[in-house]
CSV table of C-alpha atoms in Angstrom, one decimal:
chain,number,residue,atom,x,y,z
M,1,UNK,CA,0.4,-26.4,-4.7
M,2,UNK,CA,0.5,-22.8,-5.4
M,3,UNK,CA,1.0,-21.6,-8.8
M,4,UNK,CA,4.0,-19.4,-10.1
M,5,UNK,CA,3.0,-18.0,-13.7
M,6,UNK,CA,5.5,-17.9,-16.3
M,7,UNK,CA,6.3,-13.8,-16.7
M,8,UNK,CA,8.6,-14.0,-19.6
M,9,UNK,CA,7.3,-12.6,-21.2
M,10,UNK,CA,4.1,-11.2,-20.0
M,11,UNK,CA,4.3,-7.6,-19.7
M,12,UNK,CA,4.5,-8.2,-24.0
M,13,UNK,CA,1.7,-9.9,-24.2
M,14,UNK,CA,-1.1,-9.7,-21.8
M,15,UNK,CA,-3.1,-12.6,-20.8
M,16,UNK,CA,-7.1,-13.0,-20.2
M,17,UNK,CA,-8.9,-15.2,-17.9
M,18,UNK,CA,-6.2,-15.2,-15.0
M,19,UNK,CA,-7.1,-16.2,-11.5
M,20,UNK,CA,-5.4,-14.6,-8.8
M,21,UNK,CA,-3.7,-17.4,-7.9
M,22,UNK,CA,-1.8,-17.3,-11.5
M,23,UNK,CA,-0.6,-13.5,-10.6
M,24,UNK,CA,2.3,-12.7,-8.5
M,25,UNK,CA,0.4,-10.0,-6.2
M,26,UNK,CA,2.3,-7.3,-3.9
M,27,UNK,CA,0.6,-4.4,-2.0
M,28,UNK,CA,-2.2,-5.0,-4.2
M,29,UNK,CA,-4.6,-2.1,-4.6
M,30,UNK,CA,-8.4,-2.3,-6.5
M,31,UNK,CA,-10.0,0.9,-8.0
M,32,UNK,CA,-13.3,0.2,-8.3
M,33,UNK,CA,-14.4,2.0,-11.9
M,34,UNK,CA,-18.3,3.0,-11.5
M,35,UNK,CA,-18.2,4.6,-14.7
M,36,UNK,CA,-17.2,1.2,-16.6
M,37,UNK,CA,-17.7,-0.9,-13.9
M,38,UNK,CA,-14.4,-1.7,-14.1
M,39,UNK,CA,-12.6,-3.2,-11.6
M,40,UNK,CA,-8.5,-2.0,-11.8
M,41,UNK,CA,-5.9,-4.1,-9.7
M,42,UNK,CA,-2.3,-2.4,-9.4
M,43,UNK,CA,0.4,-3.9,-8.5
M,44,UNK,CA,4.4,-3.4,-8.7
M,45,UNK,CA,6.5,-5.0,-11.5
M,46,UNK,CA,10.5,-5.4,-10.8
M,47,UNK,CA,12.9,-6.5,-13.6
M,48,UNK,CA,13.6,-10.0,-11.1
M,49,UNK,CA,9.9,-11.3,-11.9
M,50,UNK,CA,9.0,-9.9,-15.4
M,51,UNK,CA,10.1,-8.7,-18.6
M,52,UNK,CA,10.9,-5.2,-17.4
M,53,UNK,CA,14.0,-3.2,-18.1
M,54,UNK,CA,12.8,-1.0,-15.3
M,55,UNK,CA,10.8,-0.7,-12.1
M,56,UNK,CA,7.2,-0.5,-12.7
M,57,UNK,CA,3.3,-0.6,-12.0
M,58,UNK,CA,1.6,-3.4,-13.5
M,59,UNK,CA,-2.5,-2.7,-14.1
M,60,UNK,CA,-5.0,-5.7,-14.4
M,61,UNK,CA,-8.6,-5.6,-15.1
M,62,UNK,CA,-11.6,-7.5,-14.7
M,63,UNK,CA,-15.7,-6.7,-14.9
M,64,UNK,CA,-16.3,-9.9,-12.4
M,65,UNK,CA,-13.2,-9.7,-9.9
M,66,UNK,CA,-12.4,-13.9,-11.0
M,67,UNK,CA,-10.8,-13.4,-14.8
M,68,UNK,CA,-8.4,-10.9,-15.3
M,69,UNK,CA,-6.8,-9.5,-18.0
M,70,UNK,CA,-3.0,-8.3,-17.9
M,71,UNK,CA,-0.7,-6.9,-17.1
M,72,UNK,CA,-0.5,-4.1,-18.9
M,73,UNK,CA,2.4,-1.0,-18.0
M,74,UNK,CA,1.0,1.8,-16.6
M,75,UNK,CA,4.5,3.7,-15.2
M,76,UNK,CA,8.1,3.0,-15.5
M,77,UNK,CA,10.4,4.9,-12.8
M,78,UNK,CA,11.5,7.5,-15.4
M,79,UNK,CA,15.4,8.9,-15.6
M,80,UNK,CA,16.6,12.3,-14.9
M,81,UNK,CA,14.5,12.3,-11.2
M,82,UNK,CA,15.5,11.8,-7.7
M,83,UNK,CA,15.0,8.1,-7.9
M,84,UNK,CA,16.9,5.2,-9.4
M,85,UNK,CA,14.7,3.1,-12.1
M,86,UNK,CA,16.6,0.2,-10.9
M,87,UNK,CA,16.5,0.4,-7.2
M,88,UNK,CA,13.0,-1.0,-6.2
M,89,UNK,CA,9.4,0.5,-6.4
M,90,UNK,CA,6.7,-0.2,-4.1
M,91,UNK,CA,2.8,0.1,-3.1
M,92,UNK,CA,1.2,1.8,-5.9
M,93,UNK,CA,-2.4,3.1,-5.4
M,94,UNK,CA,-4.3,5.3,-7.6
M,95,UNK,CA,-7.2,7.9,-6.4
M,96,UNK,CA,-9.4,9.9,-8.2
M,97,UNK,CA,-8.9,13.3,-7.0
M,98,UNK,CA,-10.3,16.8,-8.8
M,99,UNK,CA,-11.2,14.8,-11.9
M,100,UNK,CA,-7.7,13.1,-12.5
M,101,UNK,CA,-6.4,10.1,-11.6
M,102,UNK,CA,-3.1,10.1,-9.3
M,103,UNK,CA,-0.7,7.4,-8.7
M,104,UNK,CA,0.7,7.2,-5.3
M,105,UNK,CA,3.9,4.9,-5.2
M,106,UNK,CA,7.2,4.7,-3.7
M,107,UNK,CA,10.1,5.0,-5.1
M,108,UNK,CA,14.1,4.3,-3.8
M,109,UNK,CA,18.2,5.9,-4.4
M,110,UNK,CA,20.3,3.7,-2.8
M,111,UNK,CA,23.1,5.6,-3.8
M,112,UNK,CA,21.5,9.3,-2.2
M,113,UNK,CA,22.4,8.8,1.0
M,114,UNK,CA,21.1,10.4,4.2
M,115,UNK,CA,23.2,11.7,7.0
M,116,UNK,CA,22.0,10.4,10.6
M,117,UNK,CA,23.4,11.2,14.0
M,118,UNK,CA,23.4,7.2,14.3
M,119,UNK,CA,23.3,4.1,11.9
M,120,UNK,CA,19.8,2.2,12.8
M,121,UNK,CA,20.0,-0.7,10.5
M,122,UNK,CA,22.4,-0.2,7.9
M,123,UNK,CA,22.8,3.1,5.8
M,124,UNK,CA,20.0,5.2,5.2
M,125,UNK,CA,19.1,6.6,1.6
M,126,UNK,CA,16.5,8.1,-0.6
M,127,UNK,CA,13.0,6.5,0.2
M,128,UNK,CA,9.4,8.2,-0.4
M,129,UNK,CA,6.4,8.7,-2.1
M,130,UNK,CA,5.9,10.2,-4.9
M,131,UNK,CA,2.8,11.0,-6.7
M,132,UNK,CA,2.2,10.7,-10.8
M,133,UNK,CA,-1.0,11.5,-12.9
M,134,UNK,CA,-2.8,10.2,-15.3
M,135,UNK,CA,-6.5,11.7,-17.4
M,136,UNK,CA,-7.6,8.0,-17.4
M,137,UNK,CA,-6.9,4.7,-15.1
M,138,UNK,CA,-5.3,2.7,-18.4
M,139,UNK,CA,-2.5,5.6,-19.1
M,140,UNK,CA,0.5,6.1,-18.5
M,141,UNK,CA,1.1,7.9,-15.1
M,142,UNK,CA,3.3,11.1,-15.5
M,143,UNK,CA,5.5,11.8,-12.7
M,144,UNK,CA,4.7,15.8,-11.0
M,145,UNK,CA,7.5,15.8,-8.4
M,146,UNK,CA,10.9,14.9,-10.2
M,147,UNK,CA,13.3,16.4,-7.6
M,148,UNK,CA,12.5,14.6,-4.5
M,149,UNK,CA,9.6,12.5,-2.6
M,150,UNK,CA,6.5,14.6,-1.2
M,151,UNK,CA,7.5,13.6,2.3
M,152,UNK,CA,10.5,15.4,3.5
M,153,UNK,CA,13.5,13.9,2.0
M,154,UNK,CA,16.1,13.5,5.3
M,155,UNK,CA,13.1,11.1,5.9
M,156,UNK,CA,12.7,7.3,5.1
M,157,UNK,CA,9.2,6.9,4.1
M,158,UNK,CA,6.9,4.3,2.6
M,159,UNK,CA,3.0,3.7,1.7
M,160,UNK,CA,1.7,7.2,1.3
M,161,UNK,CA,-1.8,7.7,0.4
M,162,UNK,CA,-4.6,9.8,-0.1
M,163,UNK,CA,-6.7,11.1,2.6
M,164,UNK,CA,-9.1,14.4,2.7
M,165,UNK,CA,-10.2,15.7,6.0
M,166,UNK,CA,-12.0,18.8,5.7
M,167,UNK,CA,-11.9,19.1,2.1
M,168,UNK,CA,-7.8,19.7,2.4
M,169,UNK,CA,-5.6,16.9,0.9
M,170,UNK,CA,-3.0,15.1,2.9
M,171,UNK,CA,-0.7,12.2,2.4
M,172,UNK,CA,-0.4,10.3,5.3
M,173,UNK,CA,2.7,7.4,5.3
M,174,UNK,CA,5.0,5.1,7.0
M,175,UNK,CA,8.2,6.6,8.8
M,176,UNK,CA,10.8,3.6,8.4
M,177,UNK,CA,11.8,1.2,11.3
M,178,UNK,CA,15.0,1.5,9.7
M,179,UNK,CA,15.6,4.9,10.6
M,180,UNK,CA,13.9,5.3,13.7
M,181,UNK,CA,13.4,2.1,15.2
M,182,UNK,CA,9.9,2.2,16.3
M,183,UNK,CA,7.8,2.6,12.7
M,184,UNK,CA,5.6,5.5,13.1
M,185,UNK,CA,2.5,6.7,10.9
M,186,UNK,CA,3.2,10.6,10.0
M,187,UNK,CA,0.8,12.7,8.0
M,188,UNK,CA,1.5,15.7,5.6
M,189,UNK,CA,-0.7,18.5,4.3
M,190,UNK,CA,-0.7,18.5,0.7
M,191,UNK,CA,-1.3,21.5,-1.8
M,192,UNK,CA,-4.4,21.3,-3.1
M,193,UNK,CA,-3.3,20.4,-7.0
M,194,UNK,CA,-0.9,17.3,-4.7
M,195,UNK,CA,2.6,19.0,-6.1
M,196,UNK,CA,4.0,18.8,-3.1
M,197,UNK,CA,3.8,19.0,0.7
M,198,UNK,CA,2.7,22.9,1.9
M,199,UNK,CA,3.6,22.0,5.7
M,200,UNK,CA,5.2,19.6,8.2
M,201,UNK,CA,4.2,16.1,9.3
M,202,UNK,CA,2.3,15.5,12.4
M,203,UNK,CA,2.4,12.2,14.2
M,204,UNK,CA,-0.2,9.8,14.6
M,205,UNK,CA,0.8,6.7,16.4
M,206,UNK,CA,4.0,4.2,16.8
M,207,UNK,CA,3.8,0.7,15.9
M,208,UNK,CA,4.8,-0.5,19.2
M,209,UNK,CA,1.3,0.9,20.1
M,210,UNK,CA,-0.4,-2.4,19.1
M,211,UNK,CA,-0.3,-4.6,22.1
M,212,UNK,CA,-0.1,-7.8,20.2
M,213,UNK,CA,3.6,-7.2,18.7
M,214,UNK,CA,6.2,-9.9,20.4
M,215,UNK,CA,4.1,-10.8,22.7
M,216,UNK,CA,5.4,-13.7,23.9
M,217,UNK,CA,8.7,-12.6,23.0
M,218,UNK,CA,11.9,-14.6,24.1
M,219,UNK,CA,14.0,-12.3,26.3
M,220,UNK,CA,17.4,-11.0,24.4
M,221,UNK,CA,20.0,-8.6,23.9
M,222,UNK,CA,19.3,-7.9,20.2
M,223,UNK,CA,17.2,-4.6,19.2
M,224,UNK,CA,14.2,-4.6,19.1
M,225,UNK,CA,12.2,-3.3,16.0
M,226,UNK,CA,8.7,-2.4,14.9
M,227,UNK,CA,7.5,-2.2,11.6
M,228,UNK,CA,4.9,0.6,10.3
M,229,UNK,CA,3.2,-0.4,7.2
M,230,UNK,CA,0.8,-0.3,4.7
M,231,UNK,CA,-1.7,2.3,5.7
M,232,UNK,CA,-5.3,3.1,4.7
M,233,UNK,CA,-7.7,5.4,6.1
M,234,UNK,CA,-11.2,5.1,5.7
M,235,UNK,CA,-14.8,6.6,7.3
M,236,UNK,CA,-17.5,4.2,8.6
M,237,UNK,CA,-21.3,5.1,8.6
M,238,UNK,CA,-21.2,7.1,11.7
M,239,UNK,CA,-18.2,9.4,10.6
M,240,UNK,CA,-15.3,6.8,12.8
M,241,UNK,CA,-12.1,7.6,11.3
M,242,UNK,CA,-9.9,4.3,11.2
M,243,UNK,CA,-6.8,2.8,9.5
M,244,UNK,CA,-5.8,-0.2,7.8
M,245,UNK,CA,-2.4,-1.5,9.0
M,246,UNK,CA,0.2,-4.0,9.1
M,247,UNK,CA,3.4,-5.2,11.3
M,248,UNK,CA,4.5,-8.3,12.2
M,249,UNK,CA,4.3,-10.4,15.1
M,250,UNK,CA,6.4,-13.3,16.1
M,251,UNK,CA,4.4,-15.6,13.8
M,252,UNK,CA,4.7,-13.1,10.6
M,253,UNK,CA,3.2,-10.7,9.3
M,254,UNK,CA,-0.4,-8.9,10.4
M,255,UNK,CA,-3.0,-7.4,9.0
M,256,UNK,CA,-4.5,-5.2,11.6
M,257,UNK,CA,-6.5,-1.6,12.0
M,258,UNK,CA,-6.4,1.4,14.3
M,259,UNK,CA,-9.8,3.8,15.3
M,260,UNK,CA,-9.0,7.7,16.1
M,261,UNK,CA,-10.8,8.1,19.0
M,262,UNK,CA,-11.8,11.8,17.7
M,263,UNK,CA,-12.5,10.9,14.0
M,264,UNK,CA,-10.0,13.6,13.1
M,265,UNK,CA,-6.1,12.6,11.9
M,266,UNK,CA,-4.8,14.1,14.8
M,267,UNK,CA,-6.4,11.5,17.3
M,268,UNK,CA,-5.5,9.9,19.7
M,269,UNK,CA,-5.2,6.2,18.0
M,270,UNK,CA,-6.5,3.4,19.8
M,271,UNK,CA,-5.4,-0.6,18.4
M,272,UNK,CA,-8.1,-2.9,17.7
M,273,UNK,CA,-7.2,-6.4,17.1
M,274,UNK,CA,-5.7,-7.8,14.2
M,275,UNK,CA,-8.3,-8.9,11.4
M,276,UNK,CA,-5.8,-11.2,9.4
M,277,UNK,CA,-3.0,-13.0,10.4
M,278,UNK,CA,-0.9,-15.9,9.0
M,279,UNK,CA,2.0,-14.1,7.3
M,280,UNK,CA,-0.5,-11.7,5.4
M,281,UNK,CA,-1.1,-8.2,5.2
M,282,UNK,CA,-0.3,-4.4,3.3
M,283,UNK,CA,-4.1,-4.6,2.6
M,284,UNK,CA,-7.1,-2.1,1.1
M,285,UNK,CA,-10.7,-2.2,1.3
M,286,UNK,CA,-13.2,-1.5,-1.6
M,287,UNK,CA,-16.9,-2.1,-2.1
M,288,UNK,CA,-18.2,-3.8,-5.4
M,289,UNK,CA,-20.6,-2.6,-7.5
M,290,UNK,CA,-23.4,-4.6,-5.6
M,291,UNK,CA,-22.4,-2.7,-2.3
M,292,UNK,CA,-20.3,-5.7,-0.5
M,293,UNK,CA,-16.8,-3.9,1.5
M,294,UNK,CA,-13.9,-6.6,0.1
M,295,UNK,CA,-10.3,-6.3,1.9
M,296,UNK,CA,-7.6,-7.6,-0.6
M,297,UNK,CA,-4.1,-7.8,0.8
M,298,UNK,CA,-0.8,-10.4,-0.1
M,299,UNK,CA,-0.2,-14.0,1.7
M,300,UNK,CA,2.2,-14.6,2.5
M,301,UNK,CA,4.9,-11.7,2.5
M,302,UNK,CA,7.5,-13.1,0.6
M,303,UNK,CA,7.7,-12.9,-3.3
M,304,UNK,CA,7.4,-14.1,-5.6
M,305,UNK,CA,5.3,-16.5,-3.6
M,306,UNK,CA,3.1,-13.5,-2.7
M,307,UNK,CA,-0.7,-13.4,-3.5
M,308,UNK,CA,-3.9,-11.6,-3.5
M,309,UNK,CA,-6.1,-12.9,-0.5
M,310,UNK,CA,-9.9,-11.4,-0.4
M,311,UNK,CA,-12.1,-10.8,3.0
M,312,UNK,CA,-15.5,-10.3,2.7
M,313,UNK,CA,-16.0,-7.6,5.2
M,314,UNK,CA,-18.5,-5.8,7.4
M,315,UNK,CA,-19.0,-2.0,8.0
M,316,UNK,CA,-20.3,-1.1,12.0
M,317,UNK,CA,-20.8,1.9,13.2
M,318,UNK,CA,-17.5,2.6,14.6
M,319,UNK,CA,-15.1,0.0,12.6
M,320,UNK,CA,-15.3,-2.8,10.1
M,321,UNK,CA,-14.7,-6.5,10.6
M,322,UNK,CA,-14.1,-10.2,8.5
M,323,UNK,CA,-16.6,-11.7,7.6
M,324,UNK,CA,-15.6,-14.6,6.0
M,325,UNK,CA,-12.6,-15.8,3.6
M,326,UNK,CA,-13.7,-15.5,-0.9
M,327,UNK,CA,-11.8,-18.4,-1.9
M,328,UNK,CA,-14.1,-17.8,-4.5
M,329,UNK,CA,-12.5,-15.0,-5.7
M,330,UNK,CA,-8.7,-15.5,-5.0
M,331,UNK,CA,-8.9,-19.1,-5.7
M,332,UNK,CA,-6.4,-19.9,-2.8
């Protein structure tokens, strides 16, 4: 039987020696600390699950990746911005960029609403990444961009992150099913200090692209949607540019990944086939400190049921694959 740990009052009083199956885990992202060999798990904290007045980013550490210590508050959704500290925050990842550390997380308005020329799936509002910083990984994150996401704001966006091609930062993210129907993955150049966007999205790919979605899907007269999600670019030994990403199929949700065929953002995408399925996914990759490439993700989707899952994985030339499941790690 899985585990639900008590968070009343946790965020007050951090705990030691946790297994992963005593933390509720979504979008979970690991920085791995050389310096301190360190390793940092963020997650998100929401006033339904923990002692929070406010949306938040929890932090955990551990020097072993098996006992952790946490959580400990790293940002609250501040007032006075574009975003509502009430109204949801999601996927935080932080990346070490020009000797700072910079938190990339999404925040929500419900009330800001955005004008359409049709209503997709309810009304649209205020959704996008926004990015905070911070002179050390335990900090407090300070919010740069107060007056809007870094995506454009008629947009609804999710899961930006970090990528450099060419030395030139962008922040590549999720264009909402909601809005448009068919998820796509958009990416934006980014000044080089990450203030905010200096031009406009390009496209990379739809999520319909993956052959594998509703396959098998019984014939109807309801919409069809595709979800974009969770995305995470990485280079393999021979300089192959592919993405971490996740959708659902009609068993759950999927943890799959995507190779540029030019090893550039631009393209063209080609699908590759899933690596994790059973209602799991929004994963990242990182390598210990002994060299071994890890994928952590959330199974299954739903909190606050949701935990972290670790993959052993291997790095080829043009991609990486599972290796095996590290029950050892994740206790699951």
């Amino acid at each position: 039987m899985m585990t639900i740990y008590n968070w009343a009052s946790n965020t007050s009083n951090p705990q030691k020696e946790l297994k992963l199956s005593e933390i509720l885990v979504h979008d979970p992202f690991v920085f791995a600390c050389n310096d301190t060999k360190t390793y940092y798990l963020y997650t998100s904290g929401s006033p339904r699950f923990t002692d929070l007045n406010r949306d938040g980013v929890l932090m955990y550490i551990s020097e072993n990746l098996i006992d952790w210590e946490g959580p400990f508050v790293v940002f609250e959704v501040p007032d006075g911005t574009w975003a509502n500290p009430t109204h949801g925050i999601w996927t935080p990842e932080v990346h070490l960029y020009q000797e700072k550390y910079f938190l990339f997380v999404t925040l929500h308005n419900k009330e800001s609403l955005i004008e359409a020329d049709f209503e997709a799936f309810g009304q649209q509002h205020a959704r996008g990444t926004a990015i905070a910083v911070a002179d050390s990984l335990e900090e407090p994150f300070t919010l740069i961009k107060k007056d809007g996401p870094i995506p454009p704001e008629n947009f609804m966006t999710l899961d930006g992150t970090l990528y450099l091609e060419d030395g030139k930062p962008w922040m590549v993210y999720c264009h909402e099913w909601i809005q448009i129907i068919d998820g796509t993955f958009e990416a934006i150049p980014l000044k080089s200090d990450l203030t905010a966007a200096v031009g406009e999205p390009i496209h990379l790919f739809k999520a319909s692209d993956a052959p594998w979605i509703y396959q098998e899907k019984i014939p109807s007269n309801k919409r069809t949607v595709y979800v974009s999600d969770g995305c995470q670019l990485y280079k393999t030994k021979s300089g192959s540019l592919v993405m971490l990403w996740s959708s659902y199929n009609n068993e759950g949700y999927v943890q799959t990944i995507a190779r540029s065929k030019s090893g550039k953002l631009y393209g063209p995408w080609e699908q590759l086939d899933p690596l994790v399925q059973d209602d799991s996914g929004h994963g990242m990759m990182f390598q210990t400190f002994e060299g071994v490439w890890l994928l952590i993700l959330h199974q299954p989707f739903a909190p606050p049921y949701s935990r972290a899952k670790i993959y052993e994985m291997v790095e080829t030339e043009e991609s990486f694959t599972v290796v095996r499941s590290r029950s050892d790690l994740d206790y699951a």
